[in-house]
Coordinates of C-alpha atoms in Angstrom, one line a residue:
M1 CA 156.2 191.4 -14.7
H2 CA 155.0 194.1 -16.6
L3 CA 156.5 197.0 -17.2
L4 CA 152.9 198.8 -19.0
Y5 CA 149.6 197.4 -18.8
A6 CA 147.0 199.8 -20.2
K7 CA 143.5 198.0 -20.9
R8 CA 140.7 199.2 -23.3
I9 CA 141.5 202.7 -23.9
E10 CA 139.4 204.6 -25.7
K11 CA 139.8 207.8 -27.5
S12 CA 138.0 210.2 -29.9
F13 CA 138.1 213.7 -31.3
G14 CA 134.9 215.1 -31.7
N15 CA 132.9 212.5 -33.6
R16 CA 136.1 210.4 -34.6
L17 CA 137.1 207.4 -32.7
I18 CA 140.7 207.2 -33.0
L19 CA 140.6 204.1 -29.9
R20 CA 138.2 201.4 -29.4
D21 CA 138.3 199.0 -26.6
A22 CA 142.4 199.4 -26.9
S23 CA 145.2 197.0 -24.9
L24 CA 148.8 196.7 -24.6
R25 CA 151.0 195.0 -22.2
I26 CA 154.2 195.2 -22.3
E27 CA 156.6 192.8 -20.1
A28 CA 160.7 193.5 -19.7
G29 CA 162.5 192.3 -22.0
E30 CA 160.7 192.7 -25.0
R31 CA 160.8 194.8 -27.9
V32 CA 157.4 196.0 -29.0
G33 CA 156.6 197.4 -33.0
L34 CA 153.5 199.6 -32.9
V35 CA 152.3 199.8 -36.4
G36 CA 148.8 201.2 -38.1
A37 CA 147.9 203.2 -41.0
N38 CA 148.2 206.9 -40.7
G39 CA 145.9 207.9 -38.6
A40 CA 145.2 204.6 -36.9
G41 CA 145.9 206.2 -33.8
K42 CA 149.3 205.2 -32.7
S43 CA 151.0 209.0 -31.6
T44 CA 147.5 209.4 -29.6
L45 CA 148.5 206.2 -27.9
L46 CA 152.1 206.8 -27.3
K47 CA 151.0 210.7 -25.8
I48 CA 148.0 208.1 -23.6
L49 CA 150.7 206.1 -21.7
I50 CA 153.0 209.1 -20.8
G51 CA 150.8 211.0 -19.9
E52 CA 150.5 213.8 -22.1
E53 CA 146.9 213.3 -23.2
E54 CA 143.9 211.8 -20.9
A55 CA 142.0 208.6 -22.6
D56 CA 138.4 209.3 -22.3
H57 CA 137.9 205.7 -20.9
G58 CA 140.0 202.9 -19.3
D59 CA 143.2 202.1 -17.1
I60 CA 147.0 202.2 -17.4
D61 CA 149.2 200.2 -15.1
C62 CA 153.3 201.6 -14.9
A63 CA 154.8 201.4 -11.6
H64 CA 158.2 201.8 -13.6
S65 CA 160.5 204.7 -15.1
M66 CA 159.3 205.8 -18.8
S67 CA 160.9 207.7 -21.4
Y68 CA 159.9 209.2 -24.8
C69 CA 161.2 210.4 -27.6
A70 CA 158.4 212.1 -29.8
Q71 CA 158.0 213.1 -33.6
E72 CA 158.2 217.1 -32.0
P73 CA 160.3 217.2 -29.0
I74 CA 159.6 219.6 -26.8
L75 CA 163.3 220.4 -25.2
E76 CA 163.8 222.4 -21.9
G77 CA 166.5 224.8 -21.0
D78 CA 168.5 227.1 -23.1
I79 CA 171.5 225.2 -24.3
V80 CA 172.2 221.5 -25.5
Q81 CA 173.7 221.0 -21.7
D82 CA 170.8 221.5 -19.9
V83 CA 169.1 218.7 -21.6
M84 CA 171.5 216.4 -20.8
D85 CA 171.3 217.8 -17.5
N86 CA 167.6 216.6 -17.5
A87 CA 168.1 213.6 -18.9
L88 CA 170.9 212.8 -16.0
S89 CA 168.7 214.0 -13.2
W90 CA 168.1 210.3 -11.9
H91 CA 171.3 209.6 -11.7
H92 CA 171.9 213.2 -9.5
Q93 CA 169.6 212.3 -8.1
L94 CA 171.3 208.6 -6.7
L95 CA 174.2 210.9 -6.0
S96 CA 172.3 212.5 -3.6
D97 CA 171.1 210.0 -1.7
F98 CA 174.3 208.6 -1.4
E99 CA 175.6 211.5 0.5
D100 CA 172.3 212.1 2.5
S101 CA 172.5 207.9 3.6
S102 CA 176.2 209.0 4.2
M103 CA 176.1 211.9 6.2
A104 CA 173.4 210.9 8.4
G105 CA 174.5 207.2 9.1
D106 CA 171.4 205.2 7.1
M107 CA 173.9 201.8 6.7
D108 CA 171.1 200.2 4.3
A109 CA 170.1 203.4 2.4
M110 CA 173.5 203.9 1.4
A111 CA 174.3 200.0 0.7
E112 CA 171.3 200.6 -1.4
A113 CA 172.8 203.8 -3.6
Q114 CA 176.2 202.3 -3.7
E115 CA 174.9 199.1 -5.2
R116 CA 173.1 201.2 -7.6
L117 CA 175.5 203.6 -8.5
D118 CA 178.0 200.7 -9.1
L119 CA 176.0 199.3 -11.6
V120 CA 174.6 202.4 -13.4
G121 CA 178.3 203.8 -13.2
W122 CA 179.2 206.5 -10.5
D123 CA 180.1 209.5 -14.0
L124 CA 178.0 209.2 -16.7
S125 CA 180.0 211.9 -18.6
H126 CA 181.8 209.2 -21.3
R127 CA 178.1 207.7 -21.8
V128 CA 177.3 211.3 -22.9
D129 CA 179.4 211.3 -24.9
S130 CA 179.6 208.7 -26.6
V131 CA 175.6 208.4 -26.8
C132 CA 175.8 212.4 -28.1
T133 CA 178.5 211.4 -30.8
R134 CA 177.0 208.1 -31.8
V135 CA 173.6 209.9 -32.6
K136 CA 175.7 213.6 -34.2
A137 CA 173.5 215.8 -31.6
P138 CA 174.7 219.0 -31.6
A139 CA 177.3 220.2 -29.2
L140 CA 176.9 220.7 -25.8
S141 CA 177.5 224.6 -25.7
A142 CA 175.0 224.9 -29.0
A143 CA 171.9 227.1 -28.5
L144 CA 168.4 225.0 -28.4
A145 CA 166.9 228.3 -30.4
S146 CA 169.7 227.6 -33.0
L147 CA 168.6 224.1 -33.8
S148 CA 167.1 222.6 -36.7
G149 CA 164.7 220.5 -36.7
G150 CA 166.4 217.4 -37.9
E151 CA 169.0 218.3 -34.8
Q152 CA 166.2 218.8 -32.2
R153 CA 165.4 215.0 -32.9
R154 CA 169.0 213.5 -32.6
L155 CA 168.8 215.5 -29.3
A156 CA 165.5 214.2 -28.4
L157 CA 166.6 210.7 -29.2
A158 CA 170.1 211.3 -27.1
R159 CA 168.0 212.3 -24.2
A160 CA 165.8 209.3 -24.8
L161 CA 168.8 207.1 -24.9
L162 CA 170.4 208.9 -21.3
E163 CA 167.4 209.1 -19.0
G164 CA 167.3 205.4 -17.6
A165 CA 164.2 204.5 -18.0
D166 CA 162.9 200.8 -17.8
L167 CA 160.3 201.2 -20.5
M168 CA 161.7 203.5 -23.3
I169 CA 158.9 204.9 -25.8
F170 CA 160.0 205.9 -29.6
D171 CA 157.9 207.6 -32.6
E172 CA 159.4 207.8 -35.4
P173 CA 163.1 207.9 -34.5
T174 CA 165.6 207.1 -37.3
N175 CA 163.4 210.2 -39.4
H176 CA 166.9 212.5 -39.7
L177 CA 169.4 209.3 -38.4
D178 CA 172.0 208.1 -41.4
A179 CA 172.7 204.7 -41.9
E180 CA 175.3 204.2 -39.7
T181 CA 173.9 205.9 -36.8
I182 CA 170.5 204.1 -37.8
E183 CA 172.5 200.7 -37.5
W184 CA 174.1 202.0 -33.4
F185 CA 170.6 202.0 -32.9
E186 CA 169.6 198.4 -33.7
G187 CA 172.7 197.3 -31.7
F188 CA 171.7 200.0 -28.6
L189 CA 168.1 198.8 -29.1
R190 CA 169.2 194.5 -29.1
G191 CA 171.5 195.2 -25.6
F192 CA 168.5 196.7 -23.8
R193 CA 167.4 194.8 -21.1
G194 CA 164.3 196.5 -20.0
G195 CA 161.2 197.2 -22.3
V196 CA 161.0 199.0 -26.1
L197 CA 158.0 200.3 -27.2
L198 CA 158.4 201.6 -30.9
V199 CA 156.8 203.1 -33.7
T200 CA 158.9 203.1 -37.2
H201 CA 158.5 203.0 -40.9
D202 CA 162.2 201.1 -40.9
R203 CA 161.2 198.2 -41.9
Y204 CA 164.6 196.8 -41.4
L205 CA 164.7 198.0 -38.0
L206 CA 161.2 196.2 -37.2
E207 CA 163.1 193.4 -38.3
A208 CA 166.7 193.6 -36.1
V209 CA 165.0 194.9 -33.6
A210 CA 161.1 193.6 -32.6
T211 CA 160.2 190.5 -30.8
R212 CA 156.5 191.3 -31.1
I213 CA 154.0 193.3 -34.0
V214 CA 150.9 195.0 -32.3
E215 CA 148.8 196.8 -35.3
I216 CA 146.4 199.3 -34.2
E217 CA 143.2 197.9 -36.4
D218 CA 140.2 199.8 -36.4
G219 CA 141.0 201.3 -32.9
E220 CA 141.8 198.2 -31.3
C221 CA 145.1 196.4 -30.5
V222 CA 146.1 193.2 -32.4
D223 CA 149.0 191.2 -31.5
Y224 CA 151.7 189.2 -33.4
P225 CA 154.3 187.7 -31.8
G226 CA 157.3 187.1 -33.8
S227 CA 159.5 189.4 -36.0
Y228 CA 158.2 192.1 -38.8
A229 CA 158.5 188.7 -41.5
D230 CA 156.7 186.8 -39.2
Y231 CA 154.0 189.4 -39.1
L232 CA 153.7 189.8 -42.8
I233 CA 152.5 185.7 -42.6
A234 CA 150.2 186.3 -39.3
R235 CA 148.3 189.6 -40.7
A236 CA 147.7 188.3 -44.4
E237 CA 146.4 185.2 -43.0
R238 CA 144.1 186.7 -40.0
Q239 CA 142.6 189.1 -43.0
A240 CA 141.8 186.2 -45.3
Q241 CA 140.3 184.5 -41.7
L242 CA 137.9 187.8 -40.7
A243 CA 136.9 187.8 -45.0
V244 CA 135.5 184.0 -44.8
A245 CA 134.5 185.0 -41.7
E246 CA 131.9 188.1 -42.1
E247 CA 131.3 186.8 -45.5
R248 CA 129.3 184.3 -43.7
R249 CA 127.9 186.9 -41.5
L250 CA 126.4 188.8 -43.7
R251 CA 125.2 186.0 -45.7
L252 CA 123.5 184.5 -42.7
I253 CA 122.4 187.6 -42.4
A254 CA 120.5 188.1 -46.0
Q255 CA 119.3 184.1 -45.0
E256 CA 117.5 184.9 -41.6
A257 CA 116.3 188.4 -43.3
E258 CA 114.7 186.5 -45.8
W259 CA 113.0 184.6 -43.5
A260 CA 111.9 187.0 -41.0
S261 CA 110.4 189.0 -44.2
R262 CA 108.2 186.5 -45.9
S263 CA 107.1 184.0 -43.0
P264 CA 104.3 184.6 -40.5
A265 CA 105.9 181.8 -37.9
A266 CA 108.5 184.7 -37.3
R267 CA 106.0 186.6 -35.6
T268 CA 105.0 183.4 -33.1
T269 CA 106.6 183.1 -29.9
K270 CA 108.1 179.9 -30.9
Q271 CA 110.0 182.1 -33.5
K272 CA 111.5 184.8 -31.1
A273 CA 114.7 183.0 -30.3
R274 CA 115.4 183.0 -34.4
L275 CA 114.9 186.9 -34.8
Q276 CA 117.3 187.7 -31.5
R277 CA 119.4 185.8 -33.6
L278 CA 119.1 188.0 -36.4
D279 CA 119.4 190.7 -33.9
Q280 CA 122.6 189.6 -32.6
L281 CA 124.2 189.0 -36.2
L282 CA 123.1 192.7 -37.3
E283 CA 125.0 194.0 -33.8
Q284 CA 128.4 192.6 -34.3
R285 CA 130.9 195.6 -35.8
P286 CA 131.0 195.1 -39.6
L287 CA 134.8 194.3 -40.8
A288 CA 136.7 197.5 -41.0
K289 CA 137.3 198.3 -45.0
T290 CA 141.0 197.9 -45.5
R291 CA 142.1 201.4 -47.4
D292 CA 144.1 201.0 -50.2
I293 CA 146.3 204.2 -51.1
T294 CA 146.6 204.9 -54.8
I295 CA 150.1 206.2 -56.5
G296 CA 150.8 205.9 -60.0
F297 CA 153.9 208.4 -61.7
K298 CA 153.0 209.3 -65.0
T299 CA 154.9 211.4 -67.6
K300 CA 153.5 212.2 -70.9
E301 CA 156.4 213.4 -72.6
R302 CA 159.3 210.3 -74.2
F303 CA 162.5 210.7 -74.3
G304 CA 166.0 208.9 -75.9
S305 CA 168.6 207.3 -73.6
I306 CA 169.5 210.4 -71.7
L307 CA 167.4 212.5 -69.6
M308 CA 170.5 215.0 -68.1
D309 CA 174.0 214.1 -68.0
I310 CA 175.3 215.9 -65.4
H311 CA 179.6 217.3 -66.0
G312 CA 182.4 217.8 -63.9
L313 CA 180.0 219.3 -61.3
S314 CA 181.6 220.8 -58.2
K315 CA 179.9 222.4 -55.1
G316 CA 181.7 223.4 -51.4
F317 CA 181.7 226.0 -49.1
G318 CA 184.6 227.5 -48.1
N319 CA 187.2 225.4 -47.5
R320 CA 185.4 222.5 -46.8
P321 CA 184.5 220.5 -50.6
L322 CA 181.0 218.6 -50.8
F323 CA 181.5 217.1 -54.0
E324 CA 184.0 217.5 -57.0
N325 CA 183.9 216.3 -60.8
L326 CA 180.5 214.6 -60.7
R327 CA 179.9 213.1 -63.7
L328 CA 175.9 211.6 -63.2
P329 CA 174.2 211.0 -66.6
I330 CA 170.1 210.2 -65.5
A331 CA 168.4 207.8 -68.3
P332 CA 165.1 207.1 -68.9
G333 CA 164.0 204.1 -66.1
D334 CA 166.9 205.4 -63.7
R335 CA 166.4 204.9 -59.9
I336 CA 169.2 206.2 -58.4
G337 CA 169.4 206.6 -54.2
I338 CA 171.7 209.5 -52.8
I339 CA 173.4 208.3 -49.8
G340 CA 175.6 209.5 -47.0
P341 CA 175.9 210.8 -43.9
N342 CA 173.8 213.9 -42.5
G343 CA 175.1 217.4 -43.7
C344 CA 177.4 215.8 -46.4
G345 CA 175.8 217.7 -49.4
K346 CA 173.1 215.2 -50.8
S347 CA 170.2 218.3 -50.9
T348 CA 172.7 220.6 -51.9
L349 CA 173.1 218.5 -55.4
L350 CA 169.4 217.9 -55.5
K351 CA 168.7 221.6 -54.7
I352 CA 171.5 222.1 -58.2
I353 CA 169.8 219.8 -59.8
A354 CA 166.8 221.5 -60.3
G355 CA 168.0 224.7 -60.3
T356 CA 167.8 226.5 -57.1
L357 CA 171.0 226.7 -56.4
E358 CA 174.0 226.9 -58.7
A359 CA 177.3 224.9 -58.4
D360 CA 181.0 226.1 -58.1
S361 CA 181.8 224.7 -61.6
G362 CA 180.5 221.8 -64.0
E363 CA 177.2 221.7 -66.4
I364 CA 173.9 220.2 -66.5
L365 CA 172.5 218.5 -70.2
K366 CA 168.9 218.7 -70.0
T367 CA 167.1 216.7 -72.7
P368 CA 164.4 219.7 -74.6
R369 CA 161.3 219.9 -72.8
L370 CA 162.2 217.7 -69.5
T371 CA 159.8 218.6 -67.0
L372 CA 161.0 218.4 -63.0
G373 CA 158.8 217.6 -59.8
M374 CA 160.2 218.0 -56.6
L375 CA 159.0 216.4 -52.9
D376 CA 161.6 218.7 -50.7
Q377 CA 162.4 217.4 -47.2
Q378 CA 160.4 220.5 -45.3
R379 CA 157.5 219.3 -47.6
T380 CA 157.1 222.3 -48.6
G381 CA 154.8 223.5 -51.8
L382 CA 151.4 223.9 -49.9
K383 CA 150.0 226.7 -48.6
E384 CA 149.3 226.5 -44.8
G385 CA 145.8 228.4 -45.0
D386 CA 144.4 226.2 -47.6
T387 CA 142.1 223.6 -47.4
V388 CA 143.0 220.2 -48.2
F389 CA 140.6 220.4 -51.2
E390 CA 141.6 223.4 -52.3
A391 CA 145.1 222.2 -51.6
A392 CA 144.8 219.6 -55.0
G393 CA 142.8 220.8 -57.3
N394 CA 144.4 224.6 -56.5
G395 CA 141.0 225.9 -56.5
N396 CA 139.5 223.7 -59.4
D397 CA 136.7 220.8 -58.7
W398 CA 138.2 218.4 -61.5
V399 CA 141.8 217.8 -61.8
H400 CA 143.1 215.9 -65.0
I401 CA 145.5 212.8 -65.2
G402 CA 146.7 212.4 -68.5
E403 CA 143.6 212.7 -70.5
Q404 CA 141.5 211.4 -67.8
A405 CA 139.6 213.8 -65.9
I406 CA 138.5 213.1 -62.3
H407 CA 136.5 214.9 -59.2
V408 CA 139.0 216.2 -56.5
I409 CA 136.8 214.2 -54.2
G410 CA 137.5 211.4 -55.7
F411 CA 141.4 211.7 -56.3
L412 CA 141.3 212.3 -52.3
Q413 CA 140.4 209.1 -52.3
R414 CA 143.1 207.4 -53.3
F415 CA 145.4 209.0 -51.2
L416 CA 143.2 208.1 -48.4
F417 CA 142.0 211.3 -47.6
G418 CA 138.0 211.0 -46.8
R419 CA 135.5 213.8 -47.0
E420 CA 136.0 214.2 -43.4
H421 CA 139.5 215.7 -44.5
L422 CA 138.4 218.2 -47.4
D423 CA 137.8 221.5 -45.2
Q424 CA 140.7 220.7 -42.8
Q425 CA 143.7 223.5 -43.1
V426 CA 146.9 222.6 -44.6
S427 CA 148.4 224.0 -41.5
L428 CA 147.0 221.2 -39.0
L429 CA 147.5 217.9 -40.8
S430 CA 150.4 215.6 -39.9
G431 CA 154.0 214.8 -41.5
G432 CA 152.7 212.0 -43.4
E433 CA 149.1 213.7 -44.3
R434 CA 151.5 216.4 -45.7
A435 CA 153.7 214.1 -47.3
R436 CA 150.8 212.2 -49.1
L437 CA 149.2 215.4 -50.2
L438 CA 152.3 216.5 -51.9
M439 CA 152.6 213.2 -53.6
A440 CA 149.2 213.8 -54.4
K441 CA 150.0 217.1 -56.3
L442 CA 153.3 215.5 -57.8
M443 CA 151.2 212.8 -59.7
L444 CA 149.3 215.7 -62.1
Q445 CA 152.1 217.0 -62.6
D446 CA 153.5 214.3 -65.4
C447 CA 156.9 214.8 -64.4
A448 CA 159.5 213.2 -66.5
L449 CA 162.2 213.0 -63.6
L450 CA 161.4 212.9 -59.7
M451 CA 163.5 214.2 -57.3
L452 CA 162.6 213.1 -53.6
D453 CA 164.1 214.2 -50.6
E454 CA 163.5 211.8 -47.2
P455 CA 160.3 210.8 -49.2
T456 CA 160.1 208.1 -46.0
N457 CA 159.6 210.4 -43.4
D458 CA 156.6 210.5 -41.5
L459 CA 155.2 207.7 -43.6
D460 CA 153.3 205.0 -42.4
L461 CA 153.7 201.4 -43.6
L462 CA 151.2 201.0 -45.8
T463 CA 152.2 204.6 -48.1
L464 CA 155.8 203.6 -48.3
R465 CA 155.1 200.0 -50.1
A466 CA 152.4 202.1 -52.7
L467 CA 155.4 204.4 -52.8
E468 CA 157.9 201.8 -53.9
S469 CA 155.7 200.2 -56.3
A470 CA 155.2 203.9 -57.8
L471 CA 158.7 204.3 -58.3
L472 CA 159.2 200.7 -59.4
S473 CA 156.5 201.2 -62.1
F474 CA 157.5 204.8 -63.1
E475 CA 158.4 205.4 -66.9
G476 CA 160.9 208.0 -66.5
A477 CA 163.4 208.2 -63.6
V478 CA 163.9 209.1 -60.1
I479 CA 166.4 211.1 -58.0
F480 CA 166.2 210.1 -53.7
V481 CA 167.4 211.0 -51.0
T482 CA 167.1 208.6 -48.4
H483 CA 168.3 206.3 -44.9
D484 CA 165.3 204.0 -45.3
R485 CA 167.8 200.5 -46.6
A486 CA 164.8 198.6 -47.9
L487 CA 163.7 200.9 -50.1
L488 CA 167.5 201.8 -51.7
D489 CA 167.4 197.7 -52.4
R490 CA 164.7 197.3 -53.4
V491 CA 164.0 200.2 -55.7
C492 CA 167.6 201.6 -56.7
T493 CA 169.1 200.9 -60.2
K494 CA 172.5 202.3 -58.9
V495 CA 173.7 204.3 -55.8
V496 CA 175.4 207.3 -55.3
S497 CA 177.3 207.7 -52.2
F498 CA 178.9 210.9 -50.2
E499 CA 182.5 209.1 -49.1
G500 CA 184.1 212.6 -47.7
D501 CA 186.4 215.2 -48.5
G502 CA 184.6 216.1 -51.5
Q503 CA 184.7 211.9 -53.2
I504 CA 181.4 210.7 -54.5
G505 CA 180.9 207.2 -55.2
I506 CA 178.6 205.6 -58.4
Y507 CA 177.5 202.2 -57.3
A508 CA 175.2 199.5 -58.7
D509 CA 173.5 198.9 -55.3
R510 CA 173.8 199.9 -51.6
Q511 CA 175.8 196.8 -50.5
Q512 CA 178.5 197.5 -53.1
A513 CA 178.4 201.2 -52.0
Q514 CA 179.0 200.1 -47.8
R515 CA 182.2 197.3 -48.9
R516 CA 183.4 200.4 -50.7
L517 CA 182.8 202.9 -47.9
I518 CA 184.7 200.3 -45.7
E519 CA 187.8 199.7 -47.5
L520 CA 188.4 203.7 -47.6
E521 CA 187.8 203.4 -44.1
R522 CA 190.4 201.2 -43.8
I523 CA 193.0 203.1 -45.9
R524 CA 192.3 206.4 -43.8
E525 CA 192.9 204.4 -41.0
N526 CA 196.2 202.6 -42.3
S527 CA 197.2 206.3 -43.6
K528 CA 196.9 207.6 -39.9
L529 CA 198.9 204.4 -38.0
T530 CA 201.3 205.1 -41.1
K531 CA 201.6 208.7 -40.0
S532 CA 201.9 207.7 -36.4
D533 CA 204.5 205.1 -37.5
Q534 CA 206.6 207.9 -38.8
K535 CA 206.6 210.3 -36.3
F536 CA 207.0 208.4 -33.5
T537 CA 209.4 205.4 -34.7
P538 CA 210.9 207.5 -38.2
A539 CA 214.0 205.4 -38.7
K540 CA 213.0 201.8 -37.7
A541 CA 210.0 202.5 -40.8
W542 CA 212.6 203.2 -43.3
N543 CA 214.2 199.6 -45.3
S544 CA 214.6 199.3 -49.1
K545 CA 211.4 197.2 -49.4
L546 CA 210.0 201.1 -48.7
K547 CA 213.0 202.3 -51.1
K548 CA 211.3 200.8 -54.0
E549 CA 208.1 201.1 -53.4
L550 CA 208.7 204.9 -53.3
E551 CA 210.6 204.5 -56.3
S552 CA 207.9 202.6 -58.2
M553 CA 205.1 205.3 -57.3
P554 CA 205.8 208.0 -60.3
D555 CA 205.2 205.0 -62.8
K556 CA 202.4 203.9 -60.7
I557 CA 200.7 207.1 -60.7
E558 CA 201.7 207.7 -64.5
A559 CA 200.2 204.5 -65.4
L560 CA 197.1 205.2 -63.5
E561 CA 196.5 208.9 -65.1
N562 CA 196.7 207.3 -68.2
E563 CA 194.1 205.2 -67.5
I564 CA 191.4 208.0 -66.3
A565 CA 192.3 209.8 -69.3
K566 CA 191.5 207.1 -71.6
T567 CA 187.8 206.5 -69.4
H568 CA 186.9 210.1 -69.8
E569 CA 187.1 210.5 -73.0
W570 CA 185.6 207.1 -73.5
L571 CA 182.7 208.9 -71.3
S572 CA 182.6 211.6 -73.8
D573 CA 181.9 209.9 -76.5
P574 CA 178.0 210.8 -77.3
A575 CA 178.1 207.0 -79.5
H576 CA 178.2 205.1 -76.1
Y577 CA 175.0 206.6 -74.9
K578 CA 172.8 205.4 -77.5
G579 CA 172.1 201.6 -75.4
D580 CA 170.5 201.2 -72.6
G581 CA 172.8 202.8 -70.2
E582 CA 174.5 199.6 -68.5
E583 CA 177.6 200.2 -69.6
V584 CA 177.9 203.7 -69.5
Q585 CA 177.2 203.5 -65.8
A586 CA 179.8 199.7 -65.6
V587 CA 182.5 202.8 -66.9
S588 CA 181.9 205.3 -64.5
N589 CA 181.9 203.0 -61.5
R590 CA 184.8 201.9 -63.0
L591 CA 186.2 205.5 -63.1
Q592 CA 185.8 206.6 -59.8
S593 CA 187.4 203.6 -58.4
Q594 CA 190.3 204.8 -60.3
E595 CA 190.5 208.2 -59.2
A596 CA 190.4 206.8 -55.3
D597 CA 192.9 204.6 -56.4
L598 CA 194.6 207.8 -57.3
E599 CA 194.7 209.6 -54.4
Y600 CA 195.8 206.9 -52.4
L601 CA 198.1 206.8 -54.7
Y602 CA 199.4 210.5 -53.6
A603 CA 198.7 210.2 -50.4
R604 CA 201.1 206.7 -49.7
W605 CA 204.3 208.4 -52.0
E606 CA 203.7 211.8 -49.9
E607 CA 204.2 209.2 -46.7
L608 CA 207.0 207.9 -48.0
S609 CA 208.7 210.7 -49.1
E610 CA 208.4 211.6 -45.5
I611 CA 209.7 208.5 -44.1
Q612 CA 212.6 209.2 -46.3
N613 CA 213.7 212.6 -45.4
N614 CA 213.6 211.9 -41.7
N615 CA 216.2 209.3 -42.0
G616 CA 218.3 212.0 -43.9
G617 CA 217.3 209.8 -47.5

């Protein structure tokens, strides 16, 4: 039984046809990934399905409940609690139906309501707390007017998950979610028994969740059964087949047109069928041209082994440290991914490196003539009243890439801005279009160090792959904040991981950083358990084994402190930075591990001393 059936949907804006004969069917238990280039009509189709926009033509059959998480959500109420109450209105109605049927003595209706309540639960407050905690939604008492854009999106996601719908529809739900939350969201969707329609640029999420991929191509919905990896293979095969068919059609048109122009017999009654065949070939819709985005970051300067050296950098707000004593050399070719939960200080670190925010302590040494380029999370750097043409060329008709002069129109075409976009105001651009325009401007700056804050937000998969290629071929250095696991795995040469309590670890890749986070979580949990044991059973906890461990602590700490001092001394020697940087990175990683071990030893020493004191030792 289908949950939704949209048949032959058409939608245009002005002279631009967005959806043409688009049909989509979703069955219970299906998780459909909806993909397509920016502007292909993905968000438009979602809005038509949920009734926010009307189609010009077509039919929609949906007798089931739907929830919708939009890119720019509209939240009703004054505080977060109001949004949660609205999300659970279906449950309030169930409770009301049960009470009304009970008072009316309608046993059948009461039994039906009771059966549904037994299934979903009579009290959902624990579910609200769990979902809000998992997606890191703001506190229930928080005023909606005070929420940031990211908080609004996370709240809208929690609302969609709690609305009890048969079909859940998501438009880029992972924007502003950290990796831990995205992984939880994956598990939630895989366990959901209803239907899911999902627009996302997160390739790992699509691969883990989708049972079918639907691509909007030239206004139509094209089905690809299977996972995202299956889709990539099937799509390549389909494109090859279409190219062959189009080549055959054009060849036949040329042959028939030549015959019709030179043969007098073509104008006789007997040859009308052949002329009709030519007309049919001409009327067939030509194969839509696949437009590729071209991104290529260049730097005109050539530097030595180090572009920037960060020494002892620390920053905090009040009593809360964001990071302490950060040591990070940055060399040409480095592609450094910064990861960590929302609010941990990732964007703050980028602003300090860019020079727009001051650190509490430490210094940043830069090579002379170093040029920095920044793409911030808010996508600033554009004047809202400018047209796309004016923004790209800063009012000029020509731009320069290296020594080459290129007309702005041709330059914009590399970023998929056609002539119809040239006079469009920046204020009317979508999130993905703004990101593409800012990348175009960044490409003209010839920067040696690029800093990108959540660059994948609002990008389609086509642009994302082009960005990956551009970063991999860039000769300068890149520092980027992202929760996109695929981008981290494919691009990074090192990962900076925010680990809480001011700790930052530097690792070779995301997997190594994840293993360290799991280890730190285990250490913290063991520490909590040890303190709990001290509090409730101190007499039983103390024994000769713990006594020996306590006595050995000063020597262990002293030895580790000596090792750390030697590591610092090694890293302070400029001679070690003349190579390719791999040895420096390995030693930096070792220092991070040593400092984490030292912190654990101090914590353990304190715990053992407290146990001894509680036992009168």
